[in-house]
Every structure is written in structure tokens, then in C-alpha cells.
mmCIF file with all atom_site columns, N, CA and C in Angstrom:
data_model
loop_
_atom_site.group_PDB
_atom_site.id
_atom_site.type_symbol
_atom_site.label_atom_id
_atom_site.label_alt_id
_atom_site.label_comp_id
_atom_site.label_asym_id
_atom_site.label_entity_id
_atom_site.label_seq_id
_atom_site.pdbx_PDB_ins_code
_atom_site.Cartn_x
_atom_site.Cartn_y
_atom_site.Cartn_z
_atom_site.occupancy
_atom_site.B_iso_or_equiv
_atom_site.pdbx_formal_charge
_atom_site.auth_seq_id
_atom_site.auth_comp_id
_atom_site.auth_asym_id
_atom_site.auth_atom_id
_atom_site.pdbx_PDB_model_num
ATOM 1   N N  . UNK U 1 1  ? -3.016  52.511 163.604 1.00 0.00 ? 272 UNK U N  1
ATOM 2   C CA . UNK U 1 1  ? -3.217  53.735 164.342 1.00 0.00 ? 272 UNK U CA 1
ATOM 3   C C  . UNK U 1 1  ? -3.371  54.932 163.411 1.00 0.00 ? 272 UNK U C  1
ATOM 4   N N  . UNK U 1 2  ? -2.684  55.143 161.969 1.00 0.00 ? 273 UNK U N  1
ATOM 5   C CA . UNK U 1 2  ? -3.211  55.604 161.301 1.00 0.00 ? 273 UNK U CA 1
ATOM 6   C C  . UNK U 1 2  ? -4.445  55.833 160.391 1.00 0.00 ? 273 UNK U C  1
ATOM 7   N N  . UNK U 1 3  ? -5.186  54.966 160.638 1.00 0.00 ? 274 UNK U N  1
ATOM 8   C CA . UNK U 1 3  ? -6.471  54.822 159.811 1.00 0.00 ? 274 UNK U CA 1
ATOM 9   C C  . UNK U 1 3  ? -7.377  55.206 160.949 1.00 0.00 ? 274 UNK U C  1
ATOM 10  N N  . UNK U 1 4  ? -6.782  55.530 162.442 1.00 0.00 ? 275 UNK U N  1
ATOM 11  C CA . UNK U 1 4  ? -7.724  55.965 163.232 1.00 0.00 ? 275 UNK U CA 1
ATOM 12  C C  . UNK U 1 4  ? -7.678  57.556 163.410 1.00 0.00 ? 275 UNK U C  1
ATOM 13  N N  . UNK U 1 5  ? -6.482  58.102 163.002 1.00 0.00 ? 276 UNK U N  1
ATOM 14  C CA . UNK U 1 5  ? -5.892  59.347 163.186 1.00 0.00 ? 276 UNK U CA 1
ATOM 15  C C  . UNK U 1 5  ? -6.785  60.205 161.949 1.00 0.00 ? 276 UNK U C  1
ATOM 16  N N  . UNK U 1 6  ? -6.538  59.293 160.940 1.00 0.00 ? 277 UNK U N  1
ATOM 17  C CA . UNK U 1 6  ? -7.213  60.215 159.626 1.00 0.00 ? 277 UNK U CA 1
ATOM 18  C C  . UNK U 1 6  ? -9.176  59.872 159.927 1.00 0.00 ? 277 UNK U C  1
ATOM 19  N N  . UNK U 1 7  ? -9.625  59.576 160.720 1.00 0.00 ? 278 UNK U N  1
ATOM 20  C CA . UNK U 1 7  ? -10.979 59.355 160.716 1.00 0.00 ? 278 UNK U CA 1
ATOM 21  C C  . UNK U 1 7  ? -11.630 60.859 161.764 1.00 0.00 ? 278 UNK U C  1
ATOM 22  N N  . UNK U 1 8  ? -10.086 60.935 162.968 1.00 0.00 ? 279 UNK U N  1
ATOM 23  C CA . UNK U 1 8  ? -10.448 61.704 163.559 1.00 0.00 ? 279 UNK U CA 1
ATOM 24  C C  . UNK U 1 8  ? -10.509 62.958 163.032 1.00 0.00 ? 279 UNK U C  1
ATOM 25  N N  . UNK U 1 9  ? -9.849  63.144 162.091 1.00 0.00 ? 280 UNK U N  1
ATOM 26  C CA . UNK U 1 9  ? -8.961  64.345 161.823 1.00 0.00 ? 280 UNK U CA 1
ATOM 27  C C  . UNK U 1 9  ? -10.773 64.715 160.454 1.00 0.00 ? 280 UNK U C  1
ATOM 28  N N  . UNK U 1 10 ? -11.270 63.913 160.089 1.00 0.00 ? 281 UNK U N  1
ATOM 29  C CA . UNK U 1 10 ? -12.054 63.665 158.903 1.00 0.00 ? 281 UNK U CA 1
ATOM 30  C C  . UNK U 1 10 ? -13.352 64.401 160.137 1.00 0.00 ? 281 UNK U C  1
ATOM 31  N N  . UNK U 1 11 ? -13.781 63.874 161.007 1.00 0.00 ? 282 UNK U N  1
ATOM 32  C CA . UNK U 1 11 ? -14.648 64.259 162.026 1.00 0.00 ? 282 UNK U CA 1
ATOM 33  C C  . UNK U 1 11 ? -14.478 65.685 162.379 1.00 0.00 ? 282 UNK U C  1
ATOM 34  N N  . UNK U 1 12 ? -13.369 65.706 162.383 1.00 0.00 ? 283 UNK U N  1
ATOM 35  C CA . UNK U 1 12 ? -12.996 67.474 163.360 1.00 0.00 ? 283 UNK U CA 1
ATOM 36  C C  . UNK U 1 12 ? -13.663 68.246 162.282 1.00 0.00 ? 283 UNK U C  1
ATOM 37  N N  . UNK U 1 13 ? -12.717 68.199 160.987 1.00 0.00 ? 284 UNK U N  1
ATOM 38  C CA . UNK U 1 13 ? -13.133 69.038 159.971 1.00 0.00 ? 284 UNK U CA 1
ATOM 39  C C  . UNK U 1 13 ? -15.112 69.094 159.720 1.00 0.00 ? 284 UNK U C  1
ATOM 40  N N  . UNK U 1 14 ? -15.799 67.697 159.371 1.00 0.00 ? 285 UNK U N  1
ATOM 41  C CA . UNK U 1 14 ? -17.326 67.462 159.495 1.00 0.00 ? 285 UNK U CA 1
ATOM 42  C C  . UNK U 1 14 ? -18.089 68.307 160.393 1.00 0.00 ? 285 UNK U C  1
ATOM 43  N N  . UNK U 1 15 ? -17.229 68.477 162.103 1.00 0.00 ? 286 UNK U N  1
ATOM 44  C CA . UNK U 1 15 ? -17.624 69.287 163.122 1.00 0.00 ? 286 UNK U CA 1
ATOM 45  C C  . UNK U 1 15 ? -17.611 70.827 162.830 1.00 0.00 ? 286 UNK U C  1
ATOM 46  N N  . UNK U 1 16 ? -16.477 70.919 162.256 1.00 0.00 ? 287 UNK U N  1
ATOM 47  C CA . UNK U 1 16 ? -16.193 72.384 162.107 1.00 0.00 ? 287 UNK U CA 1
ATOM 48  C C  . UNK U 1 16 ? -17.023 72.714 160.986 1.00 0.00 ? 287 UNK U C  1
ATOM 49  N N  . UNK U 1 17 ? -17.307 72.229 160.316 1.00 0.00 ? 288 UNK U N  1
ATOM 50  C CA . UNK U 1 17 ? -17.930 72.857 158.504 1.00 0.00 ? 288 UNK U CA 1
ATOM 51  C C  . UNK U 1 17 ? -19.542 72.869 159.536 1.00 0.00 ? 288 UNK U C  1
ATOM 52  N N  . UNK U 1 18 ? -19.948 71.642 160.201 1.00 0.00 ? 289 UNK U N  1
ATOM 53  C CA . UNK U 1 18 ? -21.610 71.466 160.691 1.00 0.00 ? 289 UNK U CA 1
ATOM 54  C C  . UNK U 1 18 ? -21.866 72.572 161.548 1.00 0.00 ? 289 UNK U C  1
ATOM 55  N N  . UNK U 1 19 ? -20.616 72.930 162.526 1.00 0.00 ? 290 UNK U N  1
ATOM 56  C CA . UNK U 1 19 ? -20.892 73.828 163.481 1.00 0.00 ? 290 UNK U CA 1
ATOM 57  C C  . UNK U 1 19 ? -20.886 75.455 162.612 1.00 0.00 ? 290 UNK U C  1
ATOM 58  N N  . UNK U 1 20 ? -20.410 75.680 161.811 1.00 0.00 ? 291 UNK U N  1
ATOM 59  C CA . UNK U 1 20 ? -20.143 76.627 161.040 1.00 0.00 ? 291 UNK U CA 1
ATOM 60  C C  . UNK U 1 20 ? -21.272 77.191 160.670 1.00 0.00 ? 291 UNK U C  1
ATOM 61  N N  . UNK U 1 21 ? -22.316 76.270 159.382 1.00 0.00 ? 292 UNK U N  1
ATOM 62  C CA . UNK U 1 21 ? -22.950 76.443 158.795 1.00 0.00 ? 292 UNK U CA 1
ATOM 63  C C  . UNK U 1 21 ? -24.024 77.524 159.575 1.00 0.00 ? 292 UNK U C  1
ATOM 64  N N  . UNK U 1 22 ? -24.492 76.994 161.029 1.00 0.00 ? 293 UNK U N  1
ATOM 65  C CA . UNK U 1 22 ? -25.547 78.275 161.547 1.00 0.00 ? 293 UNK U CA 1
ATOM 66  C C  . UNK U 1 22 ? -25.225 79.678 161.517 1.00 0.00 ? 293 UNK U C  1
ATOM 67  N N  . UNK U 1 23 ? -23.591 79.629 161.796 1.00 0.00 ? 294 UNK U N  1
ATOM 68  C CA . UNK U 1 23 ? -23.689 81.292 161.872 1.00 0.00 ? 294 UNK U CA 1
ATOM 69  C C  . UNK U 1 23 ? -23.175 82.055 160.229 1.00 0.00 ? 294 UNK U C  1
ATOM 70  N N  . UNK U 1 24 ? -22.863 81.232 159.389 1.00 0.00 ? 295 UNK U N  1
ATOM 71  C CA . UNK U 1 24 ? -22.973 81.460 158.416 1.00 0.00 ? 295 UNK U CA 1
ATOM 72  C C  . UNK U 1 24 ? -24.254 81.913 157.727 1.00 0.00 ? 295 UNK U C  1
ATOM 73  N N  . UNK U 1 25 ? -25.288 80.864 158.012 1.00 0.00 ? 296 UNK U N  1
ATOM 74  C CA . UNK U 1 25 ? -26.722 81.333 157.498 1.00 0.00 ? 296 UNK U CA 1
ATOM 75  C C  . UNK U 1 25 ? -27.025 82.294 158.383 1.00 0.00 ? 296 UNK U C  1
ATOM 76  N N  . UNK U 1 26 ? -26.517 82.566 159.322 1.00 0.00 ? 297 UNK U N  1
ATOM 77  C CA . UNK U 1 26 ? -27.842 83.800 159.977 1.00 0.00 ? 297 UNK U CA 1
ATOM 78  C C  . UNK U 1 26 ? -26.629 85.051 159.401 1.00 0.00 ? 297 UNK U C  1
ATOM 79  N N  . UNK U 1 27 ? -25.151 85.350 159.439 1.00 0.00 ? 298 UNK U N  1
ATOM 80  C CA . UNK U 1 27 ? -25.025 86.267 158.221 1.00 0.00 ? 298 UNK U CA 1
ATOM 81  C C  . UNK U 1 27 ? -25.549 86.546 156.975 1.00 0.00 ? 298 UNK U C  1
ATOM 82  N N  . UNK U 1 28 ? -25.630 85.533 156.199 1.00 0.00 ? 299 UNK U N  1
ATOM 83  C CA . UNK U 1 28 ? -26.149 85.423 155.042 1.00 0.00 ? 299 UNK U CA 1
ATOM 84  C C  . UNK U 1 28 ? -27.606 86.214 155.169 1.00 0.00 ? 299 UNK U C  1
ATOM 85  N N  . UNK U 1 29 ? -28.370 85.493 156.093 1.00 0.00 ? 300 UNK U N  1
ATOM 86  C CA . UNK U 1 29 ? -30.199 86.016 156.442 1.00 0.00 ? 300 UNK U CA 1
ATOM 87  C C  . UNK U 1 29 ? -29.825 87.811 156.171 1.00 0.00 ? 300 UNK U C  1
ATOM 88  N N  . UNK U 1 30 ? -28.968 88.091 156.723 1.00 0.00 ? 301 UNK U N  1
ATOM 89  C CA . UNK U 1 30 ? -28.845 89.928 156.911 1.00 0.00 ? 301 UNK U CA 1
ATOM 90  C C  . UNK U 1 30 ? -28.697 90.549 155.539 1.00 0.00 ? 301 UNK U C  1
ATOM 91  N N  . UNK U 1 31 ? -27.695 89.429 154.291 1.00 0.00 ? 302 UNK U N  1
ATOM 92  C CA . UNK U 1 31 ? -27.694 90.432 153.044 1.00 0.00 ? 302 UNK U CA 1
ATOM 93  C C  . UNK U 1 31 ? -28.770 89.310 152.003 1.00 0.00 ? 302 UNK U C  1
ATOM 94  N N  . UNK U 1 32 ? -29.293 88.603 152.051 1.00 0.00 ? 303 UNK U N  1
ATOM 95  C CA . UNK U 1 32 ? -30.106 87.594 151.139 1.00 0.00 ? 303 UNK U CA 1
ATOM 96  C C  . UNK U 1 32 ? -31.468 86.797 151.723 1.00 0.00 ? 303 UNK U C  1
ATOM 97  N N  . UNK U 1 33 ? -32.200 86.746 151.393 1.00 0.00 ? 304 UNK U N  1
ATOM 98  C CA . UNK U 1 33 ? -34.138 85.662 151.390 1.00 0.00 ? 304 UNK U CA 1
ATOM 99  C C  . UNK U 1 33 ? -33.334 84.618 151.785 1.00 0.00 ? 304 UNK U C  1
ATOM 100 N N  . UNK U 1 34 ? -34.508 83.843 152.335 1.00 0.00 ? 305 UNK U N  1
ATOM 101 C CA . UNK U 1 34 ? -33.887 82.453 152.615 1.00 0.00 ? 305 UNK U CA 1
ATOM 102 C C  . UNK U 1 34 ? -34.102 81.906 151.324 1.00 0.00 ? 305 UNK U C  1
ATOM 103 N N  . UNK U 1 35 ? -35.145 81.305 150.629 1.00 0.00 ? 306 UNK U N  1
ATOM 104 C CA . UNK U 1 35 ? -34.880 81.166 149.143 1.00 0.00 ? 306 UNK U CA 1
ATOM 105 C C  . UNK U 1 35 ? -33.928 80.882 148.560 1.00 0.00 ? 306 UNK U C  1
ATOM 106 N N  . UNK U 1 36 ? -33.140 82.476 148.203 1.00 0.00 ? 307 UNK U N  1
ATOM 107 C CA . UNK U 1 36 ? -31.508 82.464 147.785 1.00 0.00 ? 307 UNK U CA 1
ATOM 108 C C  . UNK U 1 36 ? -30.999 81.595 148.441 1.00 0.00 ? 307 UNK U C  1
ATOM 109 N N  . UNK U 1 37 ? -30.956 81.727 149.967 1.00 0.00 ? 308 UNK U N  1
ATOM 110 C CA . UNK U 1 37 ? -29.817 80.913 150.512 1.00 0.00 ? 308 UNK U CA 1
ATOM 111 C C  . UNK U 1 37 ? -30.299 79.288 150.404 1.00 0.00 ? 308 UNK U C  1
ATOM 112 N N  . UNK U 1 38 ? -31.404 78.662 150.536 1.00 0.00 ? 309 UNK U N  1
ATOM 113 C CA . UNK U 1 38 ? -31.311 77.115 150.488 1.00 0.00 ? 309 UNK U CA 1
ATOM 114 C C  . UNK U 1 38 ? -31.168 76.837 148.858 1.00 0.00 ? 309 UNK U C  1
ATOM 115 N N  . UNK U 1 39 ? -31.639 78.146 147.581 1.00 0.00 ? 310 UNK U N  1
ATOM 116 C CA . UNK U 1 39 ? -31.544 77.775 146.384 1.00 0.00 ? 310 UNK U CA 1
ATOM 117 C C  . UNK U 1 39 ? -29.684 77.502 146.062 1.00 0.00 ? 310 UNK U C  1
ATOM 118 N N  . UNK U 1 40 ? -28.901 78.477 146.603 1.00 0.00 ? 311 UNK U N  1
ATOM 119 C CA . UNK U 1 40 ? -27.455 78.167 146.595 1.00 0.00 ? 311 UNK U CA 1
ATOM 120 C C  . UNK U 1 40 ? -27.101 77.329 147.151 1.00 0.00 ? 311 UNK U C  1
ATOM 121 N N  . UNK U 1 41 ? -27.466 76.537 148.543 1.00 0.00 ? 312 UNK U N  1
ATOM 122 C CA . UNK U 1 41 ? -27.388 75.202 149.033 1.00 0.00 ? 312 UNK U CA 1
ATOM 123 C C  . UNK U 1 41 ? -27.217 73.754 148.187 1.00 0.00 ? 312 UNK U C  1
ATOM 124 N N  . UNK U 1 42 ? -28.554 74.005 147.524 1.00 0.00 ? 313 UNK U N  1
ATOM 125 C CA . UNK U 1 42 ? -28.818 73.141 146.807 1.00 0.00 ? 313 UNK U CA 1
ATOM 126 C C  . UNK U 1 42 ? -28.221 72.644 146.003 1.00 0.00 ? 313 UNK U C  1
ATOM 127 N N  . UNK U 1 43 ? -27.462 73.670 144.877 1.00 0.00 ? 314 UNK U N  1
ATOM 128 C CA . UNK U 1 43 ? -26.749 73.619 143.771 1.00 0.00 ? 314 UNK U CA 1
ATOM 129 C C  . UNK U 1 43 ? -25.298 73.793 144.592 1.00 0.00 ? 314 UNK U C  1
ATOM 130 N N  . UNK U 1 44 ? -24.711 73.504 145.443 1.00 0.00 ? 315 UNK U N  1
ATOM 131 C CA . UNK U 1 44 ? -23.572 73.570 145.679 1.00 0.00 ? 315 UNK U CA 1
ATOM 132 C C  . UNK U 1 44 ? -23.501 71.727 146.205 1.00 0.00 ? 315 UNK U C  1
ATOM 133 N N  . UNK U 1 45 ? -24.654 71.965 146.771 1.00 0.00 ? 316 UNK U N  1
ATOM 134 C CA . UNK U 1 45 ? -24.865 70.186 146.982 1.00 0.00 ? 316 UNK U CA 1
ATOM 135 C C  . UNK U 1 45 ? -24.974 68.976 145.915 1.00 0.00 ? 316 UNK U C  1
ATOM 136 N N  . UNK U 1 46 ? -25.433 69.738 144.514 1.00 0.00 ? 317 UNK U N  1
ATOM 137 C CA . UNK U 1 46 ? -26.055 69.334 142.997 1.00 0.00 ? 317 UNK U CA 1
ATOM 138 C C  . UNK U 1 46 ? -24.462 69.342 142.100 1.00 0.00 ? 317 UNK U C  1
ATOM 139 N N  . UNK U 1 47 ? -23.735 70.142 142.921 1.00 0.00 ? 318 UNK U N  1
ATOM 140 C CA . UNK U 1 47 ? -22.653 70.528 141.950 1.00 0.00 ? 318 UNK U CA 1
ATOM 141 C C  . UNK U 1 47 ? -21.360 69.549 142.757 1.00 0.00 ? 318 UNK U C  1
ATOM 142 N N  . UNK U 1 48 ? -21.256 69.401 143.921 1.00 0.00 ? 319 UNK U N  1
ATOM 143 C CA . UNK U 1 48 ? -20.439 68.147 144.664 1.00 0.00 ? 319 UNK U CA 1
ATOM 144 C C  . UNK U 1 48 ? -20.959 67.161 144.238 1.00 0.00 ? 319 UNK U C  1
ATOM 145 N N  . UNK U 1 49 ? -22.301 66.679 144.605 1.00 0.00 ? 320 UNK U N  1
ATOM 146 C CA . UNK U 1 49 ? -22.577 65.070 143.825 1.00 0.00 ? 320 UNK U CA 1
ATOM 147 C C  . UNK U 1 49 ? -22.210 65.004 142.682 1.00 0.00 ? 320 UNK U C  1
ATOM 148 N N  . UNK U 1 50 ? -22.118 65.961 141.864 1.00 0.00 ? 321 UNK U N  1
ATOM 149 C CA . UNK U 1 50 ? -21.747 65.424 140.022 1.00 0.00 ? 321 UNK U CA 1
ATOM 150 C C  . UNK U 1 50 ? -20.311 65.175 140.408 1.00 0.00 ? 321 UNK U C  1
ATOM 151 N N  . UNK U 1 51 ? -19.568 65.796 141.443 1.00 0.00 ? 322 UNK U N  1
ATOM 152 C CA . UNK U 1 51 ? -17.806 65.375 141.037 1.00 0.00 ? 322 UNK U CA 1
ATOM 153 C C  . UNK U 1 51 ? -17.555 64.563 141.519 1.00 0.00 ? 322 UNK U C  1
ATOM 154 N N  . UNK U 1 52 ? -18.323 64.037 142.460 1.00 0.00 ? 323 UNK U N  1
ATOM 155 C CA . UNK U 1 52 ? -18.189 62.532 143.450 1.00 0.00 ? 323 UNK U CA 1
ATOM 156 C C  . UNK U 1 52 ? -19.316 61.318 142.808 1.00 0.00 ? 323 UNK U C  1
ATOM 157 N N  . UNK U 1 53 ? -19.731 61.302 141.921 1.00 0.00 ? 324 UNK U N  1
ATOM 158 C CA . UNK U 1 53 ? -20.604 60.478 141.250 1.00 0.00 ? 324 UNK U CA 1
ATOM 159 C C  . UNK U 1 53 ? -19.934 60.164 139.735 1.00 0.00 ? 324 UNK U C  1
ATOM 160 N N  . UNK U 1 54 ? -18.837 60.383 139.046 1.00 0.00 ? 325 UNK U N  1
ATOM 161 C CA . UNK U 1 54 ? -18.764 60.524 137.673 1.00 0.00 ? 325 UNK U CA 1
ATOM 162 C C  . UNK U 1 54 ? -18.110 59.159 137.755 1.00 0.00 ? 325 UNK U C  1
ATOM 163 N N  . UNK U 1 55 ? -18.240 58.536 138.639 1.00 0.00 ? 326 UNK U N  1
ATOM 164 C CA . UNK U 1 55 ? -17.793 56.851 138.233 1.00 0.00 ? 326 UNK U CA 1
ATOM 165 C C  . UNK U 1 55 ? -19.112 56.172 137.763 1.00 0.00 ? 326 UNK U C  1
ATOM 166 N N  . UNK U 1 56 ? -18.169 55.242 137.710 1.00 0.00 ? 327 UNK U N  1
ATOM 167 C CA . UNK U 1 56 ? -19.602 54.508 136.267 1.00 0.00 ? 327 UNK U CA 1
ATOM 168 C C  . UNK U 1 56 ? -20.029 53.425 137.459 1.00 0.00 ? 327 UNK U C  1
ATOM 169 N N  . UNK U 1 57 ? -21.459 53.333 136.894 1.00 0.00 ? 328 UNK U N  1
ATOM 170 C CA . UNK U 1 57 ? -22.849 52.582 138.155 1.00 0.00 ? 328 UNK U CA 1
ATOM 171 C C  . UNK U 1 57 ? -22.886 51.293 137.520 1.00 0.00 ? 328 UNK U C  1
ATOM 172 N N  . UNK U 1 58 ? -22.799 50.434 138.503 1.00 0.00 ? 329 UNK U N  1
ATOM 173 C CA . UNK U 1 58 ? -22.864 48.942 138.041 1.00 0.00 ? 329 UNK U CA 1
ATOM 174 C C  . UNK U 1 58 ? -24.436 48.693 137.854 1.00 0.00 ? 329 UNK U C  1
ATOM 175 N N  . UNK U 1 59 ? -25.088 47.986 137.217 1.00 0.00 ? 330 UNK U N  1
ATOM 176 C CA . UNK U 1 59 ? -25.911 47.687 136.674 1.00 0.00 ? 330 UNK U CA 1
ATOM 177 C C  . UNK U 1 59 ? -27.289 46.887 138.072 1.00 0.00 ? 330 UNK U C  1
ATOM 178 N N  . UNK U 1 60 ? -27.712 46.401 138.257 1.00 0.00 ? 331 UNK U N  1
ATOM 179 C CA . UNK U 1 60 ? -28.464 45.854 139.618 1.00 0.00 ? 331 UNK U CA 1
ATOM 180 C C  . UNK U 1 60 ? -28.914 44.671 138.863 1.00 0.00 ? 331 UNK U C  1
ATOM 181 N N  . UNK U 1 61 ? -28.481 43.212 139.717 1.00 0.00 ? 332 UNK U N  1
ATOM 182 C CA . UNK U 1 61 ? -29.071 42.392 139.394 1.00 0.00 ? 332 UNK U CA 1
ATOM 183 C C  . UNK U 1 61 ? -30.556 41.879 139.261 1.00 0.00 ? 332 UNK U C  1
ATOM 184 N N  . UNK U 1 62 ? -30.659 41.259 138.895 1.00 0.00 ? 333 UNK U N  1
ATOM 185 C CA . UNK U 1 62 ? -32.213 40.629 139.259 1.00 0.00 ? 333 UNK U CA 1
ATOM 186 C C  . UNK U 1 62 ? -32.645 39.990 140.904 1.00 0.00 ? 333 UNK U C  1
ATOM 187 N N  . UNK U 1 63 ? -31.617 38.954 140.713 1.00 0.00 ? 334 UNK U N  1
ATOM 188 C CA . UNK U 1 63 ? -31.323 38.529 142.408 1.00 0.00 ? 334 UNK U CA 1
ATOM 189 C C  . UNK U 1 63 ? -31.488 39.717 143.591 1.00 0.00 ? 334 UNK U C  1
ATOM 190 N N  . UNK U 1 64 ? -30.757 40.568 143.057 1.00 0.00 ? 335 UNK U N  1
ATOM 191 C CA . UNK U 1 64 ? -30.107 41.374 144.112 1.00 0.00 ? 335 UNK U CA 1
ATOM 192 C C  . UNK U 1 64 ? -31.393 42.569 144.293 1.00 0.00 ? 335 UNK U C  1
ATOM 193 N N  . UNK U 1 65 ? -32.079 42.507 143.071 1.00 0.00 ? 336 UNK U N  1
ATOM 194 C CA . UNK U 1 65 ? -33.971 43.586 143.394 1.00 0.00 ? 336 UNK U CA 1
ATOM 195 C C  . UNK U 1 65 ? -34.678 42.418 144.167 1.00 0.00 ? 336 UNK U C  1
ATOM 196 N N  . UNK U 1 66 ? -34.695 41.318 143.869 1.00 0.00 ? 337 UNK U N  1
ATOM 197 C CA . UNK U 1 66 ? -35.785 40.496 144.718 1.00 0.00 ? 337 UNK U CA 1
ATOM 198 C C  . UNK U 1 66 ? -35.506 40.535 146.140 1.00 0.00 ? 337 UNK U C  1
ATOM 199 N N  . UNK U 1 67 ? -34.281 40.493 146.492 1.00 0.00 ? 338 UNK U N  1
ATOM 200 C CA . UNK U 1 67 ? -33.888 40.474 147.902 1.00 0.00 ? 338 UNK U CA 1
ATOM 201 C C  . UNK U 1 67 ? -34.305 41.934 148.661 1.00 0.00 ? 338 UNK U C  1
ATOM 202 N N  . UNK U 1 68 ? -34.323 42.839 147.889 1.00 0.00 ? 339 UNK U N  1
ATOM 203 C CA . UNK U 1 68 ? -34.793 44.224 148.318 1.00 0.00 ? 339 UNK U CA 1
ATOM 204 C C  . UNK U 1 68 ? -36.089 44.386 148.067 1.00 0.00 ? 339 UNK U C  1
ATOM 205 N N  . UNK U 1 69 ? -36.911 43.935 147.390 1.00 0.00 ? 340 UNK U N  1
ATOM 206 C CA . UNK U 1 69 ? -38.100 44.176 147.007 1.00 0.00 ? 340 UNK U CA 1
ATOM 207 C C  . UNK U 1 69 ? -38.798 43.888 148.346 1.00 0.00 ? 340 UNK U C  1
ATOM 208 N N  . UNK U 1 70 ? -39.818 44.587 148.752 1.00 0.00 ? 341 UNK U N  1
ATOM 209 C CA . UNK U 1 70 ? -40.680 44.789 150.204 1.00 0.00 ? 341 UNK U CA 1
ATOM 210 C C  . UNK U 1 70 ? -42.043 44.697 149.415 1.00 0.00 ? 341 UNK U C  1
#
């Protein structure tokens, strides 16, 4: 019951940051270009993936490209 509690609790917050973001950007629109604002997007998005990515990447088999290969 706990691994269901922390999923909800993980959602609320996802809701609140997603629901957020519009009226955030249309403040933002009043002192900054959109430009600025998706160029700061970007790099805030560029700057989370580097701290959630600094584990080390396992290598891809051979097997494991043929099975994906289309």
C-alpha cells in the first residue's frame, strides 16, 4: 500500500508542476520573447538530464540491435 501511496503522491506533484507551467508562461510572455522563454526551457531540461544521466551506459549488444533493427 505504500508503493501505491508514493506513486500517488509522485502524480499530484507531475499535476501540479504540468498544470502550473501555462500560467507561468503567459507571466513570463509579459516580461520576456518567447525565444527566451523555450531557450531557458531547454537548458533547464539540458541541465536535469545531465544530473539524471551521469550513470554509466551499458554497451548494446549485437543480438539485442538485430532484434530492433526494422
Amino acid at each position: 500500500m505504500q508503493e501505491n501511496h508514493k506513486y500517488n503522491i509522485c502524480m499530484f506533484i507531475a499535476t501540479i508542476f504540468f498544470g502550473m507551467t501555462y500560467v507561468l508562461t503567459k507571466i513570463c510572455l509579459n516580461y520576456s520573447t518567447e525565444l527566451h522563454i523555450i531557450s531557458f526551457r531547454f537548458l533547464i531540461a539540458f541541465v536535469i538530464s545531465l544530473i539524471f544521466l551521469q550513470r554509466k551506459i551499458f554497451p548494446i549488444k549485437i543480438k539485442d540491435f538485430l532484434y530492433f533493427k526494422i
